[in-house]
mmCIF file of C-alpha atoms and ligand atoms in Angstrom:
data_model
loop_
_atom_site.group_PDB
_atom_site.id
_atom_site.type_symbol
_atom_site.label_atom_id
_atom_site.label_comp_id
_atom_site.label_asym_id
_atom_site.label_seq_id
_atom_site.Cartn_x
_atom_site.Cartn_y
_atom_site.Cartn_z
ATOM 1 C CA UNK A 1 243.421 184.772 -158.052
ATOM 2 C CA UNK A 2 241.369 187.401 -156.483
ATOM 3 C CA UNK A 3 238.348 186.434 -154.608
ATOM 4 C CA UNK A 4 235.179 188.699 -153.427
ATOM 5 C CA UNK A 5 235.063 188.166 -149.630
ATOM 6 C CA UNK A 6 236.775 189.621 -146.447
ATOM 7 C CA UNK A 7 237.753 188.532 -143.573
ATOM 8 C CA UNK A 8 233.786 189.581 -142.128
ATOM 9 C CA UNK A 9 232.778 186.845 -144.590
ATOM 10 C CA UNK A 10 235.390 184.729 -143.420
ATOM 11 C CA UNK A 11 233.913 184.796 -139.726
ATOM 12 C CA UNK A 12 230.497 184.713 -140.728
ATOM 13 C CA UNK A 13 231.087 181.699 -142.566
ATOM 14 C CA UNK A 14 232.927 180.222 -139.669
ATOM 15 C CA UNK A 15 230.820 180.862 -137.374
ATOM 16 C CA UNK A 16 227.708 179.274 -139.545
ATOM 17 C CA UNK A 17 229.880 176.258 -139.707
ATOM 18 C CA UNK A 18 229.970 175.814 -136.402
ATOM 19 C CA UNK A 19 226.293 176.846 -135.116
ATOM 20 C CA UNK A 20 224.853 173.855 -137.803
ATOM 21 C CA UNK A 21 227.437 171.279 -136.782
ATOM 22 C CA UNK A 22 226.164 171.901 -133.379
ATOM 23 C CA UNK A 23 222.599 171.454 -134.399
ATOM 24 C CA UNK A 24 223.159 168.477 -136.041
ATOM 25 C CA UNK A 25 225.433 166.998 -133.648
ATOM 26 C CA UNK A 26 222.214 167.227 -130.892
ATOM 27 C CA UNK A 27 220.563 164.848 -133.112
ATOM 28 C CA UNK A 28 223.577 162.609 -132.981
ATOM 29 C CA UNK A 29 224.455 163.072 -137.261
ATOM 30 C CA UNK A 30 228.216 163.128 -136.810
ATOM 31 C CA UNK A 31 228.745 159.445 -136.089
ATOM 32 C CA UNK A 32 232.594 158.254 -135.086
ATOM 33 C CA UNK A 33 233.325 162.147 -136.544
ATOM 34 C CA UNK A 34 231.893 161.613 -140.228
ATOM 35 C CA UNK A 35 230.446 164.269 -142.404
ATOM 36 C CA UNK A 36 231.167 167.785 -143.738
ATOM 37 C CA UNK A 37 229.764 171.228 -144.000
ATOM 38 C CA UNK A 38 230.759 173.829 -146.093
ATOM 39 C CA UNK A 39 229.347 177.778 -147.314
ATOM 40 C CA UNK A 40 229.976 179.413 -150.280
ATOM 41 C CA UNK A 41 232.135 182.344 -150.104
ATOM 42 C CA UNK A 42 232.782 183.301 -153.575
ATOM 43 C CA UNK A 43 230.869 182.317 -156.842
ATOM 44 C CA UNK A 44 232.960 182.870 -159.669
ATOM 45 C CA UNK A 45 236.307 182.577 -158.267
ATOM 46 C CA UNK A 46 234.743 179.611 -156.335
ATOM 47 C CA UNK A 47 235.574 179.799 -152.793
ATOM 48 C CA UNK A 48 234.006 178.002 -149.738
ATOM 49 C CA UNK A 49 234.908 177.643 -146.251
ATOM 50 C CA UNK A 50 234.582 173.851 -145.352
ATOM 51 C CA UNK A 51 235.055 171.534 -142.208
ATOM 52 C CA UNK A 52 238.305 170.053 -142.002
ATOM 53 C CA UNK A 53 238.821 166.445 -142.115
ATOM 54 C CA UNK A 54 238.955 164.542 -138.969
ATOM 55 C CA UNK A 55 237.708 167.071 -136.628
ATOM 56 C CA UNK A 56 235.102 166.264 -134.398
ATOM 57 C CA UNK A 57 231.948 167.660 -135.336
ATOM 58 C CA UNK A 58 230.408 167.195 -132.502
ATOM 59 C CA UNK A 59 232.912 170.201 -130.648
ATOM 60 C CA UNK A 60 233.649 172.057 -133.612
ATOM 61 C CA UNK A 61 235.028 175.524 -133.169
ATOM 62 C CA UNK A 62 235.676 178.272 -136.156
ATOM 63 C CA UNK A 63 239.408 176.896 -136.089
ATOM 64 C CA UNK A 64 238.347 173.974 -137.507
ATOM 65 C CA UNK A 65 237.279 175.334 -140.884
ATOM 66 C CA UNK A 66 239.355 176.449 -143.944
ATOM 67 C CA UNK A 67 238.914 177.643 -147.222
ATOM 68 C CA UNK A 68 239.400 175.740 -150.392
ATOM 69 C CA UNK A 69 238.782 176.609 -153.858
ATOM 70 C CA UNK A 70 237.204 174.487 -157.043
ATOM 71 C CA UNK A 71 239.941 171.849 -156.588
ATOM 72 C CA UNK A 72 239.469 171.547 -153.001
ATOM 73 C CA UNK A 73 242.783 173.033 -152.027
ATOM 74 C CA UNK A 74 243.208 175.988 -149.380
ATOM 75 C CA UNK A 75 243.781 179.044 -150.271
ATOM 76 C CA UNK A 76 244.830 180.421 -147.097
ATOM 77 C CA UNK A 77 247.621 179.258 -145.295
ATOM 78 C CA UNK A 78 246.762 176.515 -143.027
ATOM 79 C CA UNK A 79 247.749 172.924 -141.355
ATOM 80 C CA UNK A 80 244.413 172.023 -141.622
ATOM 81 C CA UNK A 81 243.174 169.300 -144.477
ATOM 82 C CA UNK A 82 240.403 168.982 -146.447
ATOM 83 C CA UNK A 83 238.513 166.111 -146.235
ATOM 84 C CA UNK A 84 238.416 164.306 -149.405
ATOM 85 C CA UNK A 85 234.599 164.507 -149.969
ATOM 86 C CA UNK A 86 235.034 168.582 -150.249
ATOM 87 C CA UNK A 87 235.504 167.525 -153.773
ATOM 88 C CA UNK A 88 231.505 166.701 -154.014
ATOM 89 C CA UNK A 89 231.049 170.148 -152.128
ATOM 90 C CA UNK A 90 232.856 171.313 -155.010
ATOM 91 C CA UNK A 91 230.806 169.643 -157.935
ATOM 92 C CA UNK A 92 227.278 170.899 -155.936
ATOM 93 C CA UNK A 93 228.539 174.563 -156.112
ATOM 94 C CA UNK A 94 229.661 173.914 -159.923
ATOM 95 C CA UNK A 95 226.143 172.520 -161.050
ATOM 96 C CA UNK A 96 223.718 174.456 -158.706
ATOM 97 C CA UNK A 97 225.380 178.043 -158.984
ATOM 98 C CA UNK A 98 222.603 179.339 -156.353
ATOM 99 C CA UNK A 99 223.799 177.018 -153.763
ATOM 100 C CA UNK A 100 224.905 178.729 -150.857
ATOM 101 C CA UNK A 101 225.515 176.076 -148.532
ATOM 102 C CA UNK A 102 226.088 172.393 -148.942
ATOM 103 C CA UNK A 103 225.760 169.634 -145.752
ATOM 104 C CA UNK A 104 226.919 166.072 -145.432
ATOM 105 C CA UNK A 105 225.571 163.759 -142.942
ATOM 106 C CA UNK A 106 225.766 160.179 -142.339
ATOM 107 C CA UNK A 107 222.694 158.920 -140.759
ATOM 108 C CA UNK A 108 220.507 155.805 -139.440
ATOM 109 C CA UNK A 109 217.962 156.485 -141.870
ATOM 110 C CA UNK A 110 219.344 158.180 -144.696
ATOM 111 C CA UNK A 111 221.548 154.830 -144.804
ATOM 112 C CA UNK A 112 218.523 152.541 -144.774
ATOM 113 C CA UNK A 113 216.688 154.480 -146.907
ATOM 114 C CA UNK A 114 219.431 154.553 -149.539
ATOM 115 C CA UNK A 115 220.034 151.142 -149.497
ATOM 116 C CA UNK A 116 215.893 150.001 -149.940
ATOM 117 C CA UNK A 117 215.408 152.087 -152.618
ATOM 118 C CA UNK A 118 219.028 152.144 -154.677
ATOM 119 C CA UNK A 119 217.968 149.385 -157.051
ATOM 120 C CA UNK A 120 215.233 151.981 -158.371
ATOM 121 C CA UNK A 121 217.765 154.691 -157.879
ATOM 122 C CA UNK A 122 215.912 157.637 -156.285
ATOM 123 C CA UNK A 123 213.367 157.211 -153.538
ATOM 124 C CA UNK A 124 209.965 158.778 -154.154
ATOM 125 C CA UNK A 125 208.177 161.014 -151.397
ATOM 126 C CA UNK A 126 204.426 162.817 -152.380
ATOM 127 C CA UNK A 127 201.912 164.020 -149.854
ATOM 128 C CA UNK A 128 203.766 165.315 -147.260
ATOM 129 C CA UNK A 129 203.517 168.636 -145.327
ATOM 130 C CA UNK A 130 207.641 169.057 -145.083
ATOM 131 C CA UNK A 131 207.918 168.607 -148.822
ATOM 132 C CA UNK A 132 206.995 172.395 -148.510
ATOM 133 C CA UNK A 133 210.301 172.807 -146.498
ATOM 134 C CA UNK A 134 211.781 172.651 -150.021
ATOM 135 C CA UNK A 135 209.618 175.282 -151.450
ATOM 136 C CA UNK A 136 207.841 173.196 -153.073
ATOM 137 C CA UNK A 137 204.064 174.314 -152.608
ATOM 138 C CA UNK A 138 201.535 172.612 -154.655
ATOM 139 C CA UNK A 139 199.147 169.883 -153.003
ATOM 140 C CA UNK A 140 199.928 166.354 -152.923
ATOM 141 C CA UNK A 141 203.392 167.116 -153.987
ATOM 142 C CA UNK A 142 206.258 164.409 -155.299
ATOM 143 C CA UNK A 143 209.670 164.644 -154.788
ATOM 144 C CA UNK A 144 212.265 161.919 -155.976
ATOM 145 C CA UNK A 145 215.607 162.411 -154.361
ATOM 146 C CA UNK A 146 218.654 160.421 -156.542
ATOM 147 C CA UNK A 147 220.784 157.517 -155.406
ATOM 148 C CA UNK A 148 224.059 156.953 -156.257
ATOM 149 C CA UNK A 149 226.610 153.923 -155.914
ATOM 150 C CA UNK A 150 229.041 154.317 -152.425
ATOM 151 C CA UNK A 151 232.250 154.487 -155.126
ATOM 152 C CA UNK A 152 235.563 154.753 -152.807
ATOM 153 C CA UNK A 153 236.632 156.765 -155.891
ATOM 154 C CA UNK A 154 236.131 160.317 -154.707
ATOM 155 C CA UNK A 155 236.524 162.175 -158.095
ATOM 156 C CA UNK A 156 233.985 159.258 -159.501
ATOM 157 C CA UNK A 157 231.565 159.739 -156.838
ATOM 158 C CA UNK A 158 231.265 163.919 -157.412
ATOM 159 C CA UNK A 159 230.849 162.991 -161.156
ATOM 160 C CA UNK A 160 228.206 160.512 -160.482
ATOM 161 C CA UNK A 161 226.629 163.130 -157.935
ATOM 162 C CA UNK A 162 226.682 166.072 -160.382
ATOM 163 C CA UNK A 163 225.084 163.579 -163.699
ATOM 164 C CA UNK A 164 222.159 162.829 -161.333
ATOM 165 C CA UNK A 165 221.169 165.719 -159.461
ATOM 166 C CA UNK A 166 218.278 167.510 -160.138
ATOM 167 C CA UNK A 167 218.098 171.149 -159.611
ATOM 168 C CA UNK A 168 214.212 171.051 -158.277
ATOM 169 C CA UNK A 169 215.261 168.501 -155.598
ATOM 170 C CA UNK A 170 218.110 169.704 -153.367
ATOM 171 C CA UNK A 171 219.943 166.662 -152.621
ATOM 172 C CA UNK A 172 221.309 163.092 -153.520
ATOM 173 C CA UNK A 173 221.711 160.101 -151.413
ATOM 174 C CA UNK A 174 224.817 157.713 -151.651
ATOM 175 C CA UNK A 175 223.660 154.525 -150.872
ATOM 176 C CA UNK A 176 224.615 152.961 -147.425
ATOM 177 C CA UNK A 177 226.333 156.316 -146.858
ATOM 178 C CA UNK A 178 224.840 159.172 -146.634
ATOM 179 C CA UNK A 179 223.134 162.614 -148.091
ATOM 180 C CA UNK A 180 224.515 165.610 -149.434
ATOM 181 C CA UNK A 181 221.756 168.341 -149.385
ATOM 182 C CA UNK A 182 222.022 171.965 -150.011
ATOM 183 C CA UNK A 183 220.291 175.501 -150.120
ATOM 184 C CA UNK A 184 220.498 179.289 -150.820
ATOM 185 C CA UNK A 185 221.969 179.720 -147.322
ATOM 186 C CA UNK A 186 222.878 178.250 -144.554
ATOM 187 C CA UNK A 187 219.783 178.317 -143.122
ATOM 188 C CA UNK A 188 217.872 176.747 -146.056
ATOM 189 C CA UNK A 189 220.471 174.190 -146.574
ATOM 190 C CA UNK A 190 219.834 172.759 -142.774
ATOM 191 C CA UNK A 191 216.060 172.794 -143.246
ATOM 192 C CA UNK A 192 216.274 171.152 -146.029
ATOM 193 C CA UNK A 193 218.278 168.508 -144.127
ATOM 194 C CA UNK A 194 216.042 168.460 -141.209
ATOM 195 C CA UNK A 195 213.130 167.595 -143.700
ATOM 196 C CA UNK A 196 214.446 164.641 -145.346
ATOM 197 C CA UNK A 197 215.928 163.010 -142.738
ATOM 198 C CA UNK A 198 212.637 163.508 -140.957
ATOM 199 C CA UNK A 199 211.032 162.327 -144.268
ATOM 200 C CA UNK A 200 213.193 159.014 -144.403
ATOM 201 C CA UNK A 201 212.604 158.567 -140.897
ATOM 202 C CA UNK A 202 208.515 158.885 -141.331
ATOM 203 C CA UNK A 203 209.161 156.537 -144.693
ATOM 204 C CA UNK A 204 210.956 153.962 -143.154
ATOM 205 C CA UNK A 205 208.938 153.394 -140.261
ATOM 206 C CA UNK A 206 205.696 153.346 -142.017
ATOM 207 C CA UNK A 207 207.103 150.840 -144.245
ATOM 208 C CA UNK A 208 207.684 148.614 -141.203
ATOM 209 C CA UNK A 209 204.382 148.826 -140.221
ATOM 210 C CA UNK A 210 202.735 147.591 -143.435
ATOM 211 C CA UNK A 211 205.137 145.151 -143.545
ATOM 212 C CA UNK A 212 204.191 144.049 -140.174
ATOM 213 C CA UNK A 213 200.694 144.786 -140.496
ATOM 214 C CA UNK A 214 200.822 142.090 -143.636
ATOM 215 C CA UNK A 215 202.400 139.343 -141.967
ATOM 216 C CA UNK A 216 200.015 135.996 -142.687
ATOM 217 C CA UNK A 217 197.321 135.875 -139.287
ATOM 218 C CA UNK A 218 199.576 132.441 -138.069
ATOM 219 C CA UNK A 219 202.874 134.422 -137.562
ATOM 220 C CA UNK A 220 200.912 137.886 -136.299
ATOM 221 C CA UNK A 221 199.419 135.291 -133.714
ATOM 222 C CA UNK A 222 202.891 133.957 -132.456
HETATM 223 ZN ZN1 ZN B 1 230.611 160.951 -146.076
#
């Protein structure tokens, strides 16, 4: 199999890796050393360069990151292993060929969110500003971001993933798990992260507050 990138690519992409796990790991994403990151490399072979599993995220370094193909297996030589969620990284290149750069985190809010909305499964977003984070520009904007079952079944879970995405909305949620979300590049792939974990942070604490703001005047008063 002959693939279109060099070893350049092959640093670039390393080095990407590592300057968004480091971003994210500020913010305190990587929990007990979950998630994944990968970058494209190569289309059509597929080819991306993905974080290895059980590394911690939170010190990566560009010798932490190999390159797998389609079915998630290196092809470079390596004693590295994939993590088996690189499959889903897999299915999100497959389905959204412009995807440049998939992320996985496991969050506080992303889980909470998840789990509040999964019986409707999607959560529903309009009106505000960092919707245009996704490029998406017109006023009083709606976004609905997909929820999926937490399946232990890896292969079932990328299925699931790639039957509910939807191409306008760069991400899914796995309930009581986490969110894969994904860009161009690099770079659009981690805004678009910032913005919905920053949206499901701004959703879940305003629902708090009309929940507390509702409570009967006898309990308010305690
Ligand atoms: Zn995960």
């Amino acid at each position: 199999m002959t693939y279109a990138f060099n070893q350049e690519d092959r640093i670039r992409v390393a080095v990407g890796l590592v300057d968004v796990a480091k971003n994210f790991a500020e913010k305190g994403w990587f929990p007990a050393t979950s998630g994944n990151l990968s970058i494209k490399l190569s289309g059509e072979p597929l080819a991306f360069g993905v974080t290895a599993s059980g590394k911690d995220k939170e010190n990566l370094t560009i010798h932490d990151i190999l390159v797998v193909d389609g079915n998630s297996k290196a092809i470079e030589p390596t004693t590295l292993k994939p993590s088996a969620e690189t499959l889903i990284h897999a299915e999100v290149y497959k389905r959204v060929p412009e995807a440049g750069a998939c992320l996985h985190v496991h969050t506080l809010y992303n889980n909470l969110i998840s789990d509040l909305f999964f019986e409707q499964g999607k959560v529903r977003i309009q009106g505000l500003e960092l919707i245009k984070a996704l490029n998406i520009w017109e006023e009083n904007a709606a976004i609905e971001i997909p929820i999926v079952e937490n399946y232990a079944d890896i292969p079932k879970l990328a299925a699931e993933i790639g039957e509910v995405l939807d191409p306008r909305i760069p991400a899914v949620l796995i309930r009581n798990h986490g969110i894969y979300a994904w860009g161009d590049d690099v770079f659009a792939a981690k805004r678009h992260v910032q913005a919905f974990e920053w949206m499901f942070n701004y959703l879940f604490l305003k629902l708090s507050y009309q929940r507390g703001a509702a409570l009967p005047v006898e309990v308010a008063a305690l």
